[in-house]
PDB file of C-alpha atoms in Angstrom:
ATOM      1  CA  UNK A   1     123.339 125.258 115.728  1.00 46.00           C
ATOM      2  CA  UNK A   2     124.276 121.663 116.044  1.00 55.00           C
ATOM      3  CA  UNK A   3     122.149 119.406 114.434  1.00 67.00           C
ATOM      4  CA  UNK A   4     124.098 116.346 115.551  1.00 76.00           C
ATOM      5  CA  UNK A   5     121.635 113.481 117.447  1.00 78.00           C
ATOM      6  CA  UNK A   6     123.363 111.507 119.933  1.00 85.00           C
ATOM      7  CA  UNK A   7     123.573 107.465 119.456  1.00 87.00           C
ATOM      8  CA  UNK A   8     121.763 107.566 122.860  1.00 88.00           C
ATOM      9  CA  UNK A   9     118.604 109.388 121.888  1.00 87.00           C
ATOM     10  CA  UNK A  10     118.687 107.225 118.267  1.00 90.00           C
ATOM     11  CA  UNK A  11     118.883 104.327 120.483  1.00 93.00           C
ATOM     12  CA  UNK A  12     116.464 105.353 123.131  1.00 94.00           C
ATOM     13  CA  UNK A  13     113.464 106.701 120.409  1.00 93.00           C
ATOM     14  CA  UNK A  14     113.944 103.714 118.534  1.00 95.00           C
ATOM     15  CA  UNK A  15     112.962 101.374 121.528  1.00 96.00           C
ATOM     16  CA  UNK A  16     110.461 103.797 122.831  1.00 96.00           C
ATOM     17  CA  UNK A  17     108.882 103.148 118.909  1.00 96.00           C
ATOM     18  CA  UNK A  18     109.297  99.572 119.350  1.00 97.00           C
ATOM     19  CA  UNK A  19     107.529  98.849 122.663  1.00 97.00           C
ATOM     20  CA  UNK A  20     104.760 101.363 121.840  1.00 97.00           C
ATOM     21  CA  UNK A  21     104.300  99.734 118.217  1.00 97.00           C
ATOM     22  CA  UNK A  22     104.566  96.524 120.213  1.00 97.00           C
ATOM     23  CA  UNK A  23     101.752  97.412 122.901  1.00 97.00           C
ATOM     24  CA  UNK A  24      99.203  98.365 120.659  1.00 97.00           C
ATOM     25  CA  UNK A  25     100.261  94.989 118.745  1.00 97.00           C
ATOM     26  CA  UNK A  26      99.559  93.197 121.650  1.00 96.00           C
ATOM     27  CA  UNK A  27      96.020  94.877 122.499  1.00 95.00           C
ATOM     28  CA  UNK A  28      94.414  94.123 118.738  1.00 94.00           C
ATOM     29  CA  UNK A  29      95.643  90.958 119.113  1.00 94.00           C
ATOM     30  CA  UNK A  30      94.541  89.996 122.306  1.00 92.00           C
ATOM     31  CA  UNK A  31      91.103  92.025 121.041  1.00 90.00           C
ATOM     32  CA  UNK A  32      90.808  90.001 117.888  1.00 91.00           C
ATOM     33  CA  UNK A  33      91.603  86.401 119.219  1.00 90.00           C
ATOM     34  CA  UNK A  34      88.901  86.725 122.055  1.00 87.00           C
ATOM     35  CA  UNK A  35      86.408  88.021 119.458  1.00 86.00           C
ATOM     36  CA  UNK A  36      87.314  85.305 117.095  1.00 89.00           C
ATOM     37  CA  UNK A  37      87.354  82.821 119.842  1.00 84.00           C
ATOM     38  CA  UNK A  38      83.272  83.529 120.227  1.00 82.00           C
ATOM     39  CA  UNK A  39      83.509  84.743 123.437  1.00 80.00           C
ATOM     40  CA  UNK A  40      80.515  87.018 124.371  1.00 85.00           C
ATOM     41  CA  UNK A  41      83.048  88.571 127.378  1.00 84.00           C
ATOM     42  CA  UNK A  42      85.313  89.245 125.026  1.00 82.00           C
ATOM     43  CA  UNK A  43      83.092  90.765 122.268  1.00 80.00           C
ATOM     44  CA  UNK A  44      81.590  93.037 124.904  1.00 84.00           C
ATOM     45  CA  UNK A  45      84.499  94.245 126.486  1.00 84.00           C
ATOM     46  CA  UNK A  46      86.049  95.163 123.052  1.00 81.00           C
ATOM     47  CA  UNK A  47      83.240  97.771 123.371  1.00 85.00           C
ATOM     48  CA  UNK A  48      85.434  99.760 126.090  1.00 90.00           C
ATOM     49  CA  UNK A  49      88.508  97.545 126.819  1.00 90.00           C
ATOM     50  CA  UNK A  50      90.144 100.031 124.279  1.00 92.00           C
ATOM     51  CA  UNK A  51      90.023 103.386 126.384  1.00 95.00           C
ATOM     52  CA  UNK A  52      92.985 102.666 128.432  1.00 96.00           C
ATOM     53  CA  UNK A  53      94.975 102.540 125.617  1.00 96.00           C
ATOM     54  CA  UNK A  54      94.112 105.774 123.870  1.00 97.00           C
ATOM     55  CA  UNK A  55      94.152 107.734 127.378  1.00 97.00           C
ATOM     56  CA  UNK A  56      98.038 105.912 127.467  1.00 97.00           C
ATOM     57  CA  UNK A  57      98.621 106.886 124.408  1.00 97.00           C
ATOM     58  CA  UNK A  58      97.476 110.830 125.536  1.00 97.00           C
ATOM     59  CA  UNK A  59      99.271 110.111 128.354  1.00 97.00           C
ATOM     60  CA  UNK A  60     102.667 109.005 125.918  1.00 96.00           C
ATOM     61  CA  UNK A  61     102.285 112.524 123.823  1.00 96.00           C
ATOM     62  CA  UNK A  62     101.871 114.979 126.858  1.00 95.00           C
ATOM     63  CA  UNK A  63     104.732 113.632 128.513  1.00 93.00           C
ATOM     64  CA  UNK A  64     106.949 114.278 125.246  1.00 93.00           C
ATOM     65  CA  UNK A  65     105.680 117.572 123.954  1.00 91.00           C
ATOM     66  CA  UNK A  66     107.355 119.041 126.820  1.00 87.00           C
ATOM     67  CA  UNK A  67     110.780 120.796 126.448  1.00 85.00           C
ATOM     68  CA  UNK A  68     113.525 120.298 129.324  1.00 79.00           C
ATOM     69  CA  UNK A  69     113.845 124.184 129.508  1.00 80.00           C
ATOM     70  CA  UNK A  70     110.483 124.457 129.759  1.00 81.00           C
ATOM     71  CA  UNK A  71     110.445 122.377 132.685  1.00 80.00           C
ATOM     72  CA  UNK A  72     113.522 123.501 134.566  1.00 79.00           C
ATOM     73  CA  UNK A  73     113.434 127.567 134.067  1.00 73.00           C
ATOM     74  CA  UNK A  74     112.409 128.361 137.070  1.00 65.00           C
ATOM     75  CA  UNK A  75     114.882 131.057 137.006  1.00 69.00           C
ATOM     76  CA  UNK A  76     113.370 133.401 133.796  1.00 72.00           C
ATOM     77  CA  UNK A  77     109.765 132.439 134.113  1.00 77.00           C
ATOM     78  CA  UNK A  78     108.596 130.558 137.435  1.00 80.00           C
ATOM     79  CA  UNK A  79     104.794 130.925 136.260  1.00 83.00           C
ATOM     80  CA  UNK A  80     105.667 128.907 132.994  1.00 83.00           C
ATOM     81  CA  UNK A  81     107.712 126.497 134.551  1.00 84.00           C
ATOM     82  CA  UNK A  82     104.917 125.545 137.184  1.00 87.00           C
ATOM     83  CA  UNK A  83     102.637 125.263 134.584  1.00 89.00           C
ATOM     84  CA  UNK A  84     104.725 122.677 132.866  1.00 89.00           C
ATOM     85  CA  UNK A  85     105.220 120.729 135.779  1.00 91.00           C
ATOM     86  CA  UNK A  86     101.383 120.634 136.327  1.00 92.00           C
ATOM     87  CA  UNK A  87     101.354 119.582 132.626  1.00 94.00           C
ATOM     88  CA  UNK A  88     103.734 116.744 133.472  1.00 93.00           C
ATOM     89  CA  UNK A  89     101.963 115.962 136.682  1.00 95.00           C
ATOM     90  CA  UNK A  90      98.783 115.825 135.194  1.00 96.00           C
ATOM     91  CA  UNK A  91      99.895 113.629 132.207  1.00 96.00           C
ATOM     92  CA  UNK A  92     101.869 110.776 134.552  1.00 95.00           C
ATOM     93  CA  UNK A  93      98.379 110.882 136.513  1.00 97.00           C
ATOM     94  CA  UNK A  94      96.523 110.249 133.319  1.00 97.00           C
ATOM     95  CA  UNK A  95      98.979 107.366 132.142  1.00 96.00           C
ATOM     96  CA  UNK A  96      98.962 105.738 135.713  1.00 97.00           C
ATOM     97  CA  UNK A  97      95.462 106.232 135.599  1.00 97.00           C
ATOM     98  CA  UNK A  98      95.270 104.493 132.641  1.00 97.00           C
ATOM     99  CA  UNK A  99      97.154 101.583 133.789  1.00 97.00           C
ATOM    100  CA  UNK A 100      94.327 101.142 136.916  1.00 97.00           C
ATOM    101  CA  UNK A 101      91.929 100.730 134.657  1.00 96.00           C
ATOM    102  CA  UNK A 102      93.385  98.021 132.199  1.00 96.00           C
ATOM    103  CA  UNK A 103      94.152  96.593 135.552  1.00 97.00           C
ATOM    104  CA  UNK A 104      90.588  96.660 136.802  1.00 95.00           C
ATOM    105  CA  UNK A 105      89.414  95.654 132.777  1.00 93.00           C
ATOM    106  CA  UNK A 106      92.002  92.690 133.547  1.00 94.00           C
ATOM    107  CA  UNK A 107      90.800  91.423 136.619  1.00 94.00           C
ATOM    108  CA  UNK A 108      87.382  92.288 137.076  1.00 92.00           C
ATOM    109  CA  UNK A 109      85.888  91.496 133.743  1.00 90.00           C
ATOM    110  CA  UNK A 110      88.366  88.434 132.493  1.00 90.00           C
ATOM    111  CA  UNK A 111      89.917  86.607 135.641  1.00 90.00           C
ATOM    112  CA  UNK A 112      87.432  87.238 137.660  1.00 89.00           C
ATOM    113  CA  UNK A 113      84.945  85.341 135.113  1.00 85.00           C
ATOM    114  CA  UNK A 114      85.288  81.673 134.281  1.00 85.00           C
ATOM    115  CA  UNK A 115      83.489  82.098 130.952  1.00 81.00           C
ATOM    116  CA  UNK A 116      85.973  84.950 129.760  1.00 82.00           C
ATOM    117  CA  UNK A 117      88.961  84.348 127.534  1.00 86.00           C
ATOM    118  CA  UNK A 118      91.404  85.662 129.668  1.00 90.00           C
ATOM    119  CA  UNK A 119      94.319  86.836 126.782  1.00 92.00           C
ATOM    120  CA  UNK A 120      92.013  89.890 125.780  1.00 91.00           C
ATOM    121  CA  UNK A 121      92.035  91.006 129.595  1.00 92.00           C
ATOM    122  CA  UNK A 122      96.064  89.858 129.783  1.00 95.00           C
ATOM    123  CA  UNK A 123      96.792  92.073 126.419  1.00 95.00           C
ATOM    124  CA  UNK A 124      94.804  95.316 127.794  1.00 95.00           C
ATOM    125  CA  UNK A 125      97.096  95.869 130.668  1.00 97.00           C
ATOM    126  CA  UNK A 126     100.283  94.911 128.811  1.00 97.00           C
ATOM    127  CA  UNK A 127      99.310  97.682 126.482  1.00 97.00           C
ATOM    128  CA  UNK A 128      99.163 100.152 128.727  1.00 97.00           C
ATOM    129  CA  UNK A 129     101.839  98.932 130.664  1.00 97.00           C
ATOM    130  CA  UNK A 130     104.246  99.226 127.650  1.00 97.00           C
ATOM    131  CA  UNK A 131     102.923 102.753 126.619  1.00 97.00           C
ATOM    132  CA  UNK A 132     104.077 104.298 130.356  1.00 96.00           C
ATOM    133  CA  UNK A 133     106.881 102.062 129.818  1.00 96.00           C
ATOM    134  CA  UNK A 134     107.939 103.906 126.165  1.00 97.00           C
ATOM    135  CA  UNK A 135     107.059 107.061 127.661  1.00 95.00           C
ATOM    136  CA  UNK A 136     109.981 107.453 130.269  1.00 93.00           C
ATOM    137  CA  UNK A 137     112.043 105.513 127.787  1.00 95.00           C
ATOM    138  CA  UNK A 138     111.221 108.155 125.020  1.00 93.00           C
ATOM    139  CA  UNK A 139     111.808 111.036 127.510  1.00 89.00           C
ATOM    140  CA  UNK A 140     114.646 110.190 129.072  1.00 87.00           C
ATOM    141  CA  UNK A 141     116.326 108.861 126.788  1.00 79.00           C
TER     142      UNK A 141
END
C-alpha cells in the first residue's frame, strides 16, 4: 500500500483549510462588529444569521466523506453507487441552498434596511460563499 500524498492534494487541503478557517473568520467578525457597533439589526439577526453557515459547513463534510469508488462503481454495485450520487446531490443542494439564504440574510435584512450595519449581512454570504468554495477545492483537489 502506498502511503505517499501527492504535493497536489497537500496543496489543495491546505487551501481548502485556509478559506474555510477564513469564512468562518469572516462571519464572527462581521457578527461581532455589528453587535458591538449597537446595532439592534445586527443584534437580532445574530439570532439566525448563523444557520447558513453551519448548513455550509454540513454541506462541506457530506461532500468529502464520500469515496471516488464509491461514486463511480457503477460496475460492482449500481444500487450503492446511486445512492452516493443522491448523497452528493443532496449535499451540493444543501450548500447552494445555504448560499440563497445568506444571500436573502444579505439583502433582505441589511441592504435592504438603512438602519442596518451592512458588514454583518456582507460577512454572512462571504461565509458561505467560501465554505462551497473549500468544498470543491477540498474534493477535487
Amino acid at each position: 500500500m502506498d502511503d505517499e500524498v501527492s504535493p497536489r492534494a497537500t496543496v489543495s487541503s491546505l487551501l481548502a483549510g485556509v478559506l474555510f478557517g477564513a469564512a468562518w473568520w469572516i462571519y464572527i467578525d462581521g457578527a461581532a462588529l455589528g453587535a458591538q457597533a449597537g446595532n439592534e439589526v445586527a443584534k437580532s439577526a445574530n439570532a439566525y444569521s448563523w444557520l447558513p453557515g453551519i448548513g455550509a459547513t454540513v454541506s462541506f463534510l457530506m461532500i468529502n466523506l464520500l469515496l471516488w469508488s464509491q461514486i463511480s462503481d457503477a460496475e460492482t454495485d449500481k444500487r450503492a453507487a446511486c445512492i452516493a450520487r443522491g448523497f452528493l446531490i443532496a449535499a451540493m443542494m444543501i450548500g447552494l441552498g445555504c448560499i440563497a439564504a445568506a444571500l436573502f440574510i444579505m439583502v433582505d435584512v441589511f441592504l435592504n434596511n438603512e438602519a442596518a450595519y451592512t458588514w454583518t449581512g456582507i460577512a454572512t454570504f462571504i461565509q458561505c460563499l467560501l465554505i462551497f468554495v473549500s468544498s470543491f477545492i477540498m474534493r477535487f483537489g
